[in-house]
C-alpha cells in the first residue's frame, strides 16, 4: 500500500500507538511529517494513548556522576504469571553530581527535576523519554543550604519550583518560588513556620507534600511534620507526622508515609508500614503493616519504595542493583508480592560501577515540553 494513500487521521492513529522515541525519529522524515506530528491534535492523541500504557522510569547513577535513564512497561497481568520478564528502554545519559541525584531529584507529571545544588551546577528539568531538558535561571537567591521541589497545578496547567532554605541555619534567609513558562524570575514567598525539609516531595492533585523537621529552640527533641503546599494559591499547611517516614507516596489520591524495617542487613523479610492520611483537615490517619517476602529471589541489598501505581501496587526497587535486576510489585489488598526481572539494564556499563538506583511509577510519555 502506498503511504500517500493512507488517510491522515488513520496515519496519526497508527503513529500515536508507537513509543515516543520512534515518533521523534519520524519527525525527521520530511517537513510534512514534522508538521503533522507537531500538531496539537497529535500530541494530545499521543498523550491519551500513552496514558493507557504507563511505564516505570528508573535512573542509574554511576559513582563518577554519570546518570542513565531507562523505562520499562508496568506489567498489566501480574498475577497470571509466576515469573515475569520485561525489557528496558534506554533514553538518556548525562553528567550529574552523584551526591545530588537519586534521593534528591523530583518527579511531577512526566518531568524530572534535578536541583544540582552542589559544585555550582545549574538546576535542570528534563523530559526523560524525549531527552529534552532546560536549565533554570539562578541568582543570589540560589544558595547551597536549601531544598527544592517541583509542583504542578492542573487547573492553570503550570509547573512551579519551590525552594525552601534551611531556616534552622539562618533565619533571615528567604524562600522562593518560580513559575515555569512565564518568563518570570524567582519570587519571595512567606512561610508561617520555621522548618527544614528532609525528604523529597510528592505532588498530588495540585498539592505538594514533603516531610520536614520542625525547629524547637526549647528542646533538642526532633519533631516532624508533613508540609502541604497548595501549588495554585501558594499557601502552606502543616500536618503532624506520625513518625519519620522514609518516603511519601500517592496512595489512591491520598498522601501516604512509608517506613521500611529489615530483619537482617537488607533484603527479605521486610516489614512495610504505611500511614495513609485519610482526612487532611481533621488530620486522621490509618496505619497498615505488612511483612514482605519473596522466596524465589535472593536480595542482598536494601530496597526502596518508588511509588504506588494507579492499579494499587506498591513498587520497590533494589538500591544497589546487580544483574539480574528485579523490581517488586506489592498489592496490599491481595497481600501478595510479585517480582519482575528487568532486562537490558546492567550489561553496559557493568553494575560494579553503579552507585544509586531510583525510580518513579506511572510515567506517561508526553511529546510536549513547553515549560520554558
XYZ file of C-alpha atoms in Angstrom:
372
model
C 0.000 0.000 0.000
C 1.279 3.480 -0.891
C 1.844 5.570 2.232
C 0.291 8.584 0.468
C -2.968 6.671 0.058
C -3.440 6.246 3.814
C -5.791 8.901 5.242
C -4.031 11.376 7.544
C -6.311 10.626 10.505
C -5.598 6.902 10.221
C -1.870 7.557 9.909
C -1.897 9.680 13.073
C -3.889 6.995 14.872
C -1.241 4.403 13.948
C 1.690 6.632 14.930
C 0.080 7.513 18.267
C 0.498 3.874 19.322
C 4.285 3.960 18.879
C 6.837 4.746 21.604
C 7.880 8.390 21.917
C 11.403 7.601 20.717
C 10.029 6.214 17.434
C 7.746 9.226 16.942
C 10.686 11.597 17.349
C 12.546 9.716 14.629
C 9.605 10.186 12.261
C 9.791 13.945 12.851
C 12.937 13.938 10.725
C 11.440 12.063 7.754
C 10.267 15.237 5.995
C 8.903 18.711 6.647
C 5.403 17.361 6.050
C 5.829 14.610 8.657
C 7.396 17.079 11.075
C 4.469 19.459 10.674
C 1.937 16.635 11.020
C 3.472 15.193 14.178
C 3.876 18.597 15.822
C 0.180 19.396 15.581
C -1.563 19.881 18.950
C -4.115 17.278 17.832
C -1.433 14.598 17.530
C 0.400 15.459 20.767
C -2.906 15.248 22.663
C -3.822 11.980 20.901
C -0.395 10.527 21.688
C -0.689 11.512 25.355
C -4.140 9.900 25.578
C -2.827 6.666 24.079
C 0.224 6.708 26.370
C -1.993 7.102 29.426
C -3.265 3.566 28.815
C 0.283 2.156 28.928
C 2.076 3.769 31.912
C 5.744 2.966 32.412
C 8.255 2.691 35.221
C 11.016 5.279 34.965
C 14.269 4.474 36.741
C 17.707 6.026 36.823
C 21.127 4.528 37.425
C 23.840 6.823 38.766
C 27.462 5.776 38.383
C 29.913 6.767 41.075
C 31.738 9.212 38.827
C 28.490 11.122 38.243
C 27.012 9.734 35.025
C 23.232 9.328 35.015
C 21.496 6.755 32.808
C 17.711 6.937 32.451
C 15.626 3.910 31.473
C 11.965 2.984 31.349
C 10.109 -0.315 31.262
C 6.450 -1.341 30.908
C 4.430 -1.789 34.075
C 3.042 -5.343 33.749
C -0.733 -5.467 33.447
C -1.144 -9.194 34.249
C 0.991 -9.544 37.335
C -0.917 -12.401 38.910
C -1.254 -14.659 35.880
C 2.468 -15.444 35.729
C 4.784 -16.671 38.460
C 7.840 -15.382 36.595
C 7.771 -12.134 34.641
C 10.472 -10.585 32.458
C 10.216 -7.216 30.701
C 12.703 -5.280 28.583
C 14.010 -1.838 29.495
C 14.434 1.006 27.011
C 17.423 3.312 27.358
C 16.557 7.001 26.968
C 19.102 9.468 28.202
C 22.611 9.882 29.564
C 24.189 12.977 31.037
C 26.628 14.069 33.703
C 25.363 14.951 37.155
C 26.629 15.372 40.676
C 26.160 11.922 42.196
C 25.753 13.491 45.665
C 22.576 15.125 44.423
C 20.861 12.553 42.219
C 18.507 9.780 43.111
C 17.265 10.722 46.547
C 17.156 14.460 45.840
C 15.540 14.586 42.407
C 11.847 15.357 41.954
C 9.268 13.890 39.563
C 5.955 15.525 38.663
C 3.576 14.988 35.738
C 6.150 13.388 33.449
C 9.110 15.662 34.194
C 12.179 15.063 36.371
C 13.784 17.933 38.246
C 17.444 17.801 39.308
C 18.222 20.644 41.757
C 22.001 20.301 41.196
C 22.738 22.331 44.288
C 26.391 21.299 44.579
C 29.508 22.359 42.677
C 27.750 25.419 41.230
C 25.775 23.215 38.818
C 22.611 24.593 37.254
C 19.216 23.095 38.172
C 17.784 21.043 35.304
C 14.284 19.873 34.325
C 14.018 17.178 31.676
C 11.543 15.039 29.797
C 13.175 11.623 30.347
C 11.693 9.991 27.251
C 12.190 12.676 24.591
C 15.540 13.795 26.013
C 14.517 17.462 26.064
C 15.760 19.494 29.006
C 16.050 23.052 30.252
C 18.174 24.787 32.870
C 16.525 27.115 35.358
C 17.610 30.700 35.942
C 19.530 31.135 39.170
C 20.814 34.152 41.048
C 21.799 35.252 44.521
C 18.730 33.546 45.909
C 20.111 30.167 44.756
C 22.131 29.056 47.766
C 23.501 25.764 48.971
C 21.502 25.245 52.161
C 18.113 24.661 50.599
C 15.757 22.011 49.308
C 13.659 22.464 46.191
C 10.541 20.795 44.837
C 8.684 20.597 41.539
C 4.928 21.039 41.725
C 2.169 21.070 39.131
C -1.114 22.991 39.131
C -3.607 21.024 36.972
C -6.146 23.874 36.931
C -3.894 26.517 35.354
C -1.633 23.848 33.799
C 1.501 25.365 35.361
C 4.701 23.907 36.784
C 6.298 25.672 39.732
C 9.600 25.176 41.555
C 9.549 25.815 45.294
C 12.866 26.496 47.035
C 12.859 26.242 50.822
C 16.012 27.384 52.618
C 17.301 25.864 55.846
C 15.956 28.396 58.339
C 17.412 26.337 61.164
C 20.835 27.548 59.957
C 19.935 31.146 59.113
C 16.501 32.534 59.987
C 16.989 35.578 57.750
C 17.215 33.521 54.564
C 14.226 33.897 52.268
C 12.250 31.217 50.457
C 11.498 31.473 46.737
C 9.149 30.179 44.057
C 9.440 30.145 40.271
C 6.554 29.719 37.820
C 7.846 27.978 34.705
C 6.920 29.108 31.217
C 6.059 32.686 32.175
C 9.443 34.353 31.695
C 9.332 35.474 35.324
C 12.173 35.185 37.797
C 12.207 33.830 41.341
C 9.711 35.446 43.718
C 9.967 35.571 47.502
C 7.348 33.527 49.330
C 6.425 33.670 53.004
C 6.110 30.558 55.145
C 4.438 30.846 58.588
C 6.503 28.138 60.316
C 10.251 27.639 60.575
C 11.177 24.176 59.295
C 13.758 22.221 57.321
C 12.713 19.842 54.502
C 14.324 16.428 54.975
C 12.833 14.298 52.193
C 11.798 14.576 48.551
C 8.238 15.666 47.834
C 5.216 14.233 46.059
C 2.660 16.294 44.128
C -0.934 15.010 44.284
C -3.798 16.818 42.537
C -2.150 20.230 42.757
C -0.845 19.850 46.329
C 2.854 19.392 47.041
C 3.677 17.318 50.140
C 7.068 16.913 51.795
C 8.422 15.819 55.179
C 10.064 18.497 57.298
C 11.878 18.796 60.616
C 10.452 21.470 62.875
C 12.643 23.863 64.802
C 12.270 23.757 68.595
C 14.501 26.220 70.412
C 13.376 24.982 73.847
C 14.166 21.312 73.286
C 16.688 19.159 71.463
C 13.990 16.627 70.626
C 13.217 16.395 66.934
C 9.661 16.612 65.673
C 8.391 16.183 62.153
C 5.515 17.448 60.063
C 4.214 16.945 56.565
C 4.104 20.253 54.736
C 1.135 20.615 52.384
C 1.678 23.361 49.793
C -1.157 24.446 47.506
C 0.672 24.987 44.208
C -2.037 27.202 42.718
C -2.673 29.670 45.543
C 0.829 29.211 47.038
C -0.236 28.650 50.656
C 1.276 26.336 53.288
C -0.426 23.943 55.696
C 1.287 21.764 58.304
C 0.213 18.261 59.307
C 1.658 16.424 62.306
C 3.686 13.405 61.158
C 3.253 10.115 62.999
C 6.982 9.396 62.666
C 9.979 9.919 60.396
C 8.899 8.493 57.045
C 11.377 7.057 54.553
C 9.154 8.043 51.649
C 5.906 9.823 50.777
C 3.772 8.290 48.030
C 0.460 8.849 46.292
C -1.872 6.232 47.826
C -5.006 6.313 45.655
C -5.080 10.118 45.703
C -4.044 10.413 49.367
C -0.614 11.154 50.776
C 0.953 8.152 52.496
C 4.061 7.830 54.644
C 6.253 4.758 54.152
C 8.673 3.130 56.567
C 10.812 0.052 55.868
C 12.395 -2.183 58.520
C 14.712 -5.103 57.779
C 15.140 -8.282 59.797
C 18.704 -8.554 58.510
C 21.104 -6.366 56.519
C 18.791 -5.633 53.630
C 16.642 -7.921 51.517
C 13.792 -10.084 52.779
C 11.955 -10.490 55.080
C 10.931 -6.842 55.095
C 8.438 -5.006 57.293
C 6.476 -2.390 55.376
C 4.483 0.163 57.386
C 2.026 2.573 55.771
C 0.410 5.671 57.270
C -2.405 6.929 54.990
C -3.716 10.442 55.598
C -7.477 9.917 55.307
C -8.535 13.496 56.107
C -6.220 16.496 55.734
C -8.399 18.909 57.714
C -9.001 16.525 60.643
C -5.513 15.016 60.316
C -6.876 11.485 60.584
C -4.518 8.618 59.741
C -4.884 4.913 59.021
C -1.948 2.573 59.641
C -1.221 -0.715 57.866
C 1.669 -3.118 58.437
C 2.805 -5.907 56.097
C 5.602 -8.447 56.004
C 7.135 -8.846 52.542
C 8.941 -11.989 51.461
C 9.933 -13.458 48.101
C 11.422 -16.922 48.491
C 12.242 -17.176 44.785
C 14.504 -14.111 44.593
C 17.615 -13.505 46.660
C 18.169 -9.851 47.538
C 21.338 -8.778 49.347
C 20.785 -5.024 49.438
C 18.255 -2.510 50.672
C 15.052 -1.878 48.785
C 13.366 1.467 48.300
C 9.744 2.279 47.544
C 9.381 4.321 44.365
C 5.610 4.771 44.461
C 2.189 3.204 44.087
C 0.694 2.525 40.661
C -2.825 3.560 39.697
C -3.720 -0.155 39.868
C -2.822 -0.176 43.580
C 0.595 -1.891 43.614
C 3.432 -0.508 45.725
C 6.650 -0.719 43.699
C 10.053 -1.401 45.247
C 13.464 -1.428 43.560
C 16.894 -2.590 44.664
C 19.002 0.401 45.683
C 22.309 -1.219 44.723
C 21.220 -3.492 41.941
C 23.169 -6.272 40.318
C 22.382 -8.418 37.325
C 19.706 -9.751 37.196
C 17.880 -6.564 38.157
C 14.499 -7.008 39.875
C 11.554 -4.751 40.576
C 8.919 -5.865 43.106
C 5.187 -5.127 42.944
C 3.285 -5.458 46.230
C -0.521 -5.428 46.292
C -1.810 -4.535 49.801
C -5.347 -5.766 49.063
C -4.104 -9.193 47.984
C -1.152 -9.093 50.402
C 0.889 -10.520 47.518
C 4.359 -9.748 46.183
C 5.415 -10.276 42.559
C 8.979 -9.950 41.264
C 9.683 -8.732 37.731
C 13.077 -9.077 36.098
C 14.136 -6.053 34.042
C 16.365 -6.971 31.121
C 18.542 -4.557 29.181
C 19.974 -2.912 32.284
C 23.331 -3.918 33.670
C 25.117 -5.294 30.622
C 26.827 -1.995 29.739
C 28.125 -0.419 31.870
C 28.834 -3.112 34.462
C 26.880 -2.916 37.699
C 30.118 -2.735 39.688
C 30.263 0.945 38.744
C 26.721 1.702 39.910
C 26.081 3.831 42.943
C 22.363 4.675 43.136
C 19.163 3.334 41.596
C 15.967 5.395 41.830
C 12.617 5.320 40.098
C 9.128 6.703 39.539
C 5.865 4.935 38.679
C 3.019 5.596 36.245
C 5.084 7.635 33.821
C 3.059 8.682 30.775
C 5.060 9.544 27.674
C 4.433 13.112 26.533
C 5.843 14.787 23.424
C 5.343 18.301 24.788
C 7.980 20.228 26.695
C 6.839 23.826 26.928
C 7.933 24.683 30.449
C 10.320 27.474 29.464
